[in-house]
Coordinates of C-alpha atoms and ligand atoms in Angstrom, one line a residue:
Chain A
M27 CA 344.7 148.6 12.0
E28 CA 341.1 149.1 11.3
R29 CA 340.4 152.2 9.2
E30 CA 337.8 154.8 10.2
D31 CA 334.3 154.3 8.7
R32 CA 334.4 157.6 7.0
D33 CA 337.6 156.8 5.2
I34 CA 336.2 153.5 4.0
I35 CA 333.0 155.2 2.9
Q36 CA 334.9 157.8 1.0
D37 CA 336.6 155.0 -1.0
I38 CA 333.3 153.3 -1.6
K39 CA 331.9 156.5 -3.0
K40 CA 334.8 156.5 -5.4
G41 CA 333.8 152.9 -6.4
S42 CA 336.4 150.9 -4.6
E43 CA 335.5 147.2 -4.4
A44 CA 338.2 146.6 -1.8
A45 CA 336.6 149.3 0.4
M46 CA 333.2 147.5 0.1
N47 CA 334.8 144.3 1.1
E48 CA 336.4 146.0 4.1
L49 CA 333.1 147.6 5.2
I50 CA 331.2 144.4 4.9
K51 CA 333.9 142.4 6.8
K52 CA 333.7 145.0 9.6
Y53 CA 329.9 144.8 10.0
Q54 CA 328.5 141.6 8.6
K55 CA 328.5 139.6 11.8
R56 CA 326.7 142.4 13.7
V57 CA 324.2 142.9 10.9
Y58 CA 323.5 139.2 10.6
N59 CA 323.0 138.9 14.3
M60 CA 320.7 141.9 14.5
V61 CA 318.4 140.3 12.0
Y62 CA 318.8 136.9 13.5
G63 CA 317.9 138.5 16.9
M64 CA 314.7 139.8 15.4
C65 CA 313.5 136.6 13.7
V66 CA 315.6 133.6 14.9
N67 CA 315.9 132.3 11.3
Y68 CA 319.3 131.5 9.7
D69 CA 318.1 131.9 6.1
T70 CA 316.2 135.2 6.7
A71 CA 319.2 136.6 8.5
W72 CA 321.5 135.5 5.6
D73 CA 319.3 136.9 2.9
V74 CA 318.5 140.2 4.7
S75 CA 322.0 140.9 5.7
Q76 CA 323.1 140.5 2.1
E77 CA 320.4 142.9 1.0
V78 CA 321.5 145.4 3.7
F79 CA 325.0 145.7 2.2
I80 CA 323.7 146.0 -1.4
K81 CA 321.4 148.8 -0.2
V82 CA 324.2 150.5 1.7
V83 CA 326.4 150.6 -1.3
R84 CA 323.5 151.6 -3.6
N85 CA 322.6 154.5 -1.2
I86 CA 326.0 155.4 0.1
D87 CA 325.7 158.9 -1.3
S88 CA 322.7 159.5 1.0
F89 CA 325.0 158.9 3.9
R90 CA 326.5 162.3 4.6
G91 CA 328.1 161.6 7.9
D92 CA 325.9 163.7 10.2
S93 CA 325.0 160.6 12.2
S94 CA 327.3 157.7 12.9
F95 CA 327.6 155.1 10.2
W96 CA 326.3 152.5 12.6
T97 CA 323.0 154.4 13.1
F98 CA 322.7 154.6 9.3
L99 CA 323.5 150.9 9.0
Y100 CA 321.0 150.1 11.7
R101 CA 318.2 151.9 9.9
V102 CA 319.0 150.2 6.6
T103 CA 319.1 146.9 8.3
M104 CA 315.7 147.3 9.9
N105 CA 314.3 148.7 6.7
A106 CA 315.5 145.7 4.8
F107 CA 314.2 143.4 7.4
Y108 CA 310.6 144.9 7.3
D109 CA 310.8 145.0 3.5
F110 CA 311.7 141.3 3.5
K111 CA 308.9 140.4 5.8
R112 CA 306.4 142.4 3.8
K113 CA 307.5 140.7 0.6
E114 CA 307.2 137.3 2.3
K115 CA 303.6 138.2 3.3
V116 CA 302.7 139.2 -0.2
R117 CA 304.2 136.1 -1.6
S118 CA 302.5 133.8 0.9
R119 CA 299.2 135.1 -0.5
V120 CA 300.2 133.8 -3.9
A121 CA 299.7 130.1 -4.4
N122 CA 303.0 128.9 -5.9
Y123 CA 305.4 130.7 -3.7
T124 CA 308.6 129.2 -5.1
D125 CA 307.5 130.0 -8.6
T126 CA 306.9 133.6 -7.8
K127 CA 310.3 134.3 -6.2
A128 CA 312.5 136.2 -8.6
E129 CA 315.3 134.0 -9.8
D130 CA 317.9 136.4 -8.5
E131 CA 316.6 136.0 -5.0
K132 CA 316.4 132.3 -4.9
R133 CA 318.9 130.6 -2.6
V134 CA 319.8 127.2 -3.8
F135 CA 320.8 126.1 -0.3
E136 CA 319.6 126.4 3.2
V137 CA 322.1 128.2 5.4
R138 CA 321.6 125.5 8.1
D139 CA 322.5 122.7 5.6
M140 CA 325.5 124.6 4.3
L141 CA 326.9 125.1 7.7
N142 CA 326.0 121.7 8.9
I143 CA 324.6 123.2 12.1
E144 CA 324.0 120.6 14.6
E145 CA 322.1 121.5 17.7
D146 CA 321.1 119.4 20.6
F147 CA 317.4 119.1 21.3
E148 CA 317.4 121.4 24.3
K149 CA 319.1 124.2 22.4
K150 CA 316.7 123.8 19.5
E151 CA 313.8 123.9 21.9
A152 CA 315.1 127.0 23.6
K153 CA 315.5 128.8 20.3
E154 CA 311.9 127.8 19.2
R155 CA 310.6 129.3 22.5
I156 CA 312.5 132.5 22.0
K157 CA 311.2 132.7 18.4
E158 CA 307.7 132.2 19.7
A159 CA 308.2 134.9 22.4
L160 CA 309.6 137.3 19.8
D161 CA 306.6 136.7 17.5
G162 CA 304.4 137.9 20.3
L163 CA 306.2 141.3 20.6
T164 CA 305.6 144.4 18.7
D165 CA 308.3 145.5 16.2
V166 CA 309.6 148.3 18.4
Q167 CA 309.6 146.0 21.5
K168 CA 311.7 143.5 19.5
E169 CA 314.1 146.2 18.4
V170 CA 314.6 147.5 21.9
F171 CA 315.1 144.0 23.3
M172 CA 317.5 143.1 20.5
L173 CA 319.5 146.4 20.8
K174 CA 319.8 145.9 24.5
N175 CA 320.6 142.2 24.7
M176 CA 322.2 141.4 21.4
E177 CA 324.0 144.7 20.6
G178 CA 324.6 145.7 24.2
L179 CA 323.4 149.3 23.9
K180 CA 322.6 151.5 26.8
I181 CA 319.0 152.7 27.2
R182 CA 320.0 156.3 26.3
E183 CA 321.7 155.0 23.2
I184 CA 318.6 153.0 22.2
S185 CA 316.5 156.1 22.7
A186 CA 318.8 158.1 20.4
V187 CA 318.7 155.4 17.7
L188 CA 315.0 154.9 17.8
K189 CA 314.2 158.6 18.5
I190 CA 311.9 157.8 21.5
S191 CA 312.3 158.8 25.1
D192 CA 314.3 156.9 27.7
G193 CA 311.0 156.1 29.5
T194 CA 309.4 154.6 26.4
V195 CA 312.5 152.5 25.9
K196 CA 312.4 151.2 29.5
S197 CA 308.7 150.4 29.2
H198 CA 309.3 148.4 25.9
L199 CA 312.3 146.7 27.4
S200 CA 310.3 145.8 30.5
R201 CA 307.4 144.3 28.5
A202 CA 309.6 142.4 26.2
T203 CA 311.7 140.9 29.0
E204 CA 308.6 139.9 30.8
K205 CA 307.2 138.2 27.7
I206 CA 310.5 136.4 26.9
K207 CA 310.6 135.2 30.4
S208 CA 307.1 133.9 30.5
I209 CA 307.5 132.0 27.2
T210 CA 311.0 130.7 27.7
G211 CA 310.2 129.8 31.2
G212 CA 313.1 131.7 32.5
G213 CA 314.5 130.4 35.8
K214 CA 312.6 127.2 35.6
Q215 CA 314.8 125.4 33.0
Chain B
M29 CA 306.0 137.6 43.7
S30 CA 306.5 141.3 43.0
D31 CA 302.8 141.8 42.1
K32 CA 301.9 140.3 45.4
C33 CA 304.5 142.1 47.6
G34 CA 303.9 145.3 45.7
F35 CA 307.5 145.8 44.7
P36 CA 307.4 147.6 41.3
R37 CA 308.5 145.6 38.2
D38 CA 310.4 148.6 36.8
R39 CA 312.7 148.5 39.9
L40 CA 313.3 144.8 39.4
M41 CA 314.2 145.5 35.7
E42 CA 316.7 148.2 36.9
Y43 CA 318.3 145.5 39.0
V44 CA 318.3 142.9 36.2
Y45 CA 319.9 145.4 33.8
S46 CA 322.2 147.0 36.3
G47 CA 325.3 145.3 34.8
T48 CA 325.0 147.5 31.7
E49 CA 323.3 150.6 33.1
E50 CA 324.1 153.1 35.7
A51 CA 321.3 152.2 38.1
K52 CA 320.7 154.1 41.2
D53 CA 319.8 152.7 44.6
I54 CA 320.7 149.2 43.7
A55 CA 321.4 148.4 47.3
E56 CA 317.8 149.1 48.2
I57 CA 316.6 146.7 45.5
E58 CA 319.1 144.0 46.5
A59 CA 318.0 144.3 50.1
H60 CA 314.4 143.7 49.1
I61 CA 315.2 140.8 46.9
K62 CA 317.2 139.2 49.8
G63 CA 314.1 139.2 51.9
C64 CA 311.5 138.4 49.2
A65 CA 311.6 134.9 47.7
G66 CA 309.0 135.9 45.0
C67 CA 311.0 138.8 43.7
A68 CA 314.3 136.8 43.9
E69 CA 312.7 134.1 41.7
K70 CA 311.3 136.7 39.3
A71 CA 314.6 138.5 38.9
A72 CA 316.4 135.2 38.4
G73 CA 313.9 134.3 35.7
Y74 CA 314.4 137.6 33.9
K75 CA 318.2 137.1 34.0
S76 CA 317.9 133.6 32.7
A77 CA 315.6 134.6 29.8
I78 CA 318.1 137.4 28.8
K79 CA 321.0 134.9 29.0
A80 CA 319.1 132.4 26.8
Y81 CA 318.4 135.1 24.3
S82 CA 322.0 136.5 24.1
E83 CA 323.2 132.9 23.7
I84 CA 321.4 132.5 20.3
K85 CA 324.0 134.8 18.8
V86 CA 325.5 133.2 15.7
D87 CA 329.1 132.9 14.7
F88 CA 330.2 131.0 11.6
S89 CA 333.7 130.1 10.6
E90 CA 335.5 132.7 8.6
D91 CA 335.1 130.9 5.3
V92 CA 331.4 131.1 5.6
W93 CA 331.5 134.9 6.2
D94 CA 333.9 135.0 3.1
I95 CA 331.2 133.2 1.1
Q96 CA 328.7 135.8 2.1
R97 CA 331.0 138.7 1.2
Q98 CA 331.7 137.2 -2.2
E99 CA 328.0 136.8 -2.9
I100 CA 327.3 140.4 -1.9
I101 CA 330.1 141.8 -4.0
R102 CA 329.0 139.6 -7.0
K103 CA 325.4 141.0 -6.7
I104 CA 326.7 144.6 -6.4
R105 CA 328.9 144.1 -9.4
K106 CA 326.0 142.7 -11.4
E107 CA 323.8 145.7 -10.4
R108 CA 326.5 148.2 -11.3
K109 CA 327.0 146.6 -14.7
D110 CA 323.3 146.5 -15.3
P111 CA 321.4 149.4 -13.7
F112 CA 318.4 148.2 -15.6
A113 CA 318.4 145.1 -13.3
A114 CA 317.3 147.2 -10.4
V115 CA 314.2 148.4 -12.3
L116 CA 313.6 144.9 -13.5
K117 CA 313.7 143.6 -9.9
V118 CA 310.9 145.9 -8.9
F119 CA 308.8 144.6 -11.8
S120 CA 309.8 141.1 -11.1
F121 CA 308.5 141.5 -7.6
V122 CA 305.3 143.1 -8.6
F123 CA 304.5 140.6 -11.3
G124 CA 306.0 137.6 -9.4
H125 CA 308.3 136.3 -12.0
K126 CA 311.5 137.6 -13.6
K127 CA 310.6 136.6 -17.2
L128 CA 307.0 137.7 -16.8
G129 CA 308.2 140.9 -15.2
F130 CA 310.6 141.5 -18.0
A131 CA 308.0 140.9 -20.6
L132 CA 305.5 143.1 -18.9
L133 CA 308.2 145.8 -18.5
L134 CA 308.8 145.7 -22.2
V135 CA 305.1 145.8 -22.8
A136 CA 304.8 148.8 -20.5
L137 CA 307.7 150.6 -22.2
A138 CA 306.3 149.7 -25.6
G139 CA 303.0 151.0 -24.5
V140 CA 304.5 154.3 -23.4
W141 CA 306.5 154.7 -26.6
A142 CA 303.5 153.8 -28.8
G143 CA 300.9 155.5 -26.8
H144 CA 298.2 155.3 -29.5
Y145 CA 297.9 151.5 -28.8
R146 CA 296.4 152.2 -25.5
N147 CA 293.6 154.4 -24.4
Q148 CA 294.3 157.2 -22.0
A149 CA 292.8 155.5 -19.0
A150 CA 295.0 152.4 -19.3
L151 CA 298.1 154.6 -19.7
Q152 CA 297.1 156.6 -16.6
R153 CA 296.7 153.4 -14.6
D154 CA 300.1 152.1 -15.6
R155 CA 301.6 155.4 -14.9
V156 CA 300.2 155.5 -11.4
M157 CA 301.3 152.0 -10.6
I158 CA 304.8 152.5 -11.9
E159 CA 304.9 155.7 -9.9
K160 CA 303.8 154.0 -6.7
V161 CA 306.3 151.2 -7.0
D162 CA 309.0 153.7 -7.9
V163 CA 308.2 155.9 -4.9
L164 CA 308.4 152.9 -2.6
E165 CA 311.6 151.6 -4.0
N166 CA 313.3 155.0 -4.1
M167 CA 311.9 156.5 -1.0
E168 CA 314.7 157.9 1.2
I169 CA 315.7 155.0 3.5
L170 CA 314.8 156.8 6.7
E171 CA 311.4 157.7 5.4
R172 CA 310.8 154.1 4.3
L173 CA 311.6 152.9 7.8
D174 CA 309.0 155.3 9.2
F175 CA 306.6 154.2 6.5
Y176 CA 306.9 150.6 7.6
R177 CA 306.5 151.6 11.2
D178 CA 303.3 153.4 10.3
L179 CA 302.0 150.4 8.5
A180 CA 302.9 148.2 11.4
E181 CA 301.1 150.4 13.8
L182 CA 298.0 150.2 11.6
G183 CA 298.4 146.4 11.8
I184 CA 298.9 146.0 8.1
Ligands
LIG23 ZN1 309.1 141.3 46.5

């Protein structure tokens, strides 16, 4: 039976590696997909989701249990994602990108290659269009759309997580859905 | 289309998301869609876009997730053994290269220890820079998220 988050976290606070493994196992797919749902990039999702759990363990003492662990995890995830994007932006301004990446952060493989992901042309095209549509959204629109359609949250749950009103969530969701539809050609495939 | 027939987009969205929300007056929206080809097409388009998005969800085989967990645990172990690594990582990022970052970190530390090698202005500059990087790295997670939001709003 799955243990409660707070019990697992208590053990992590005491330094238990088994508890870390348990927590990661419980949430890694969701975290990976939340990041993937923001950027549609296998490698970014892999790297960021790793960083998320490292940060969670590093900052576990700052989680006092007054909000749900998932809310805490969500904020760490988005934080790590924006952090990653920001670093990428800085690096892209430096001429030799690969030389400037810290050795620790270098990934010797591409997730796609490792997984031998084979996608047919249509699926690949659809993903490219979704990625393009997401790139045209603001961060908060993307978050709302992802939380609704990847995580399956209700509007009032999204408004609680993002600390914005239901009306604002609806308006972001509406704009994001319209944009995704217009670029993916929804209904005309 | 809804913009032509005047039916509000928000109502169409309520219909589209009615599977996961407690939407009111759905029958009224359905009745409109039945009689309006434009809105019917639009609603179908939204649904199809949402479906395409939710289908991008990734699931690997369990051994791949195992690999990821092992990598994470290895990195956490390394960091715990060597808390200095976290500081070094900040420097590596700022200076772009681990070895260079390490060298510069040593120089900075040496500079602090042997303050007379540097003039006060240079020391002050280093101090401010280290402080800023430190603040960014150690900022409470929730504050940092707000910080990034603020930057995004400014278009930075
Ligand atoms: Zn209509």
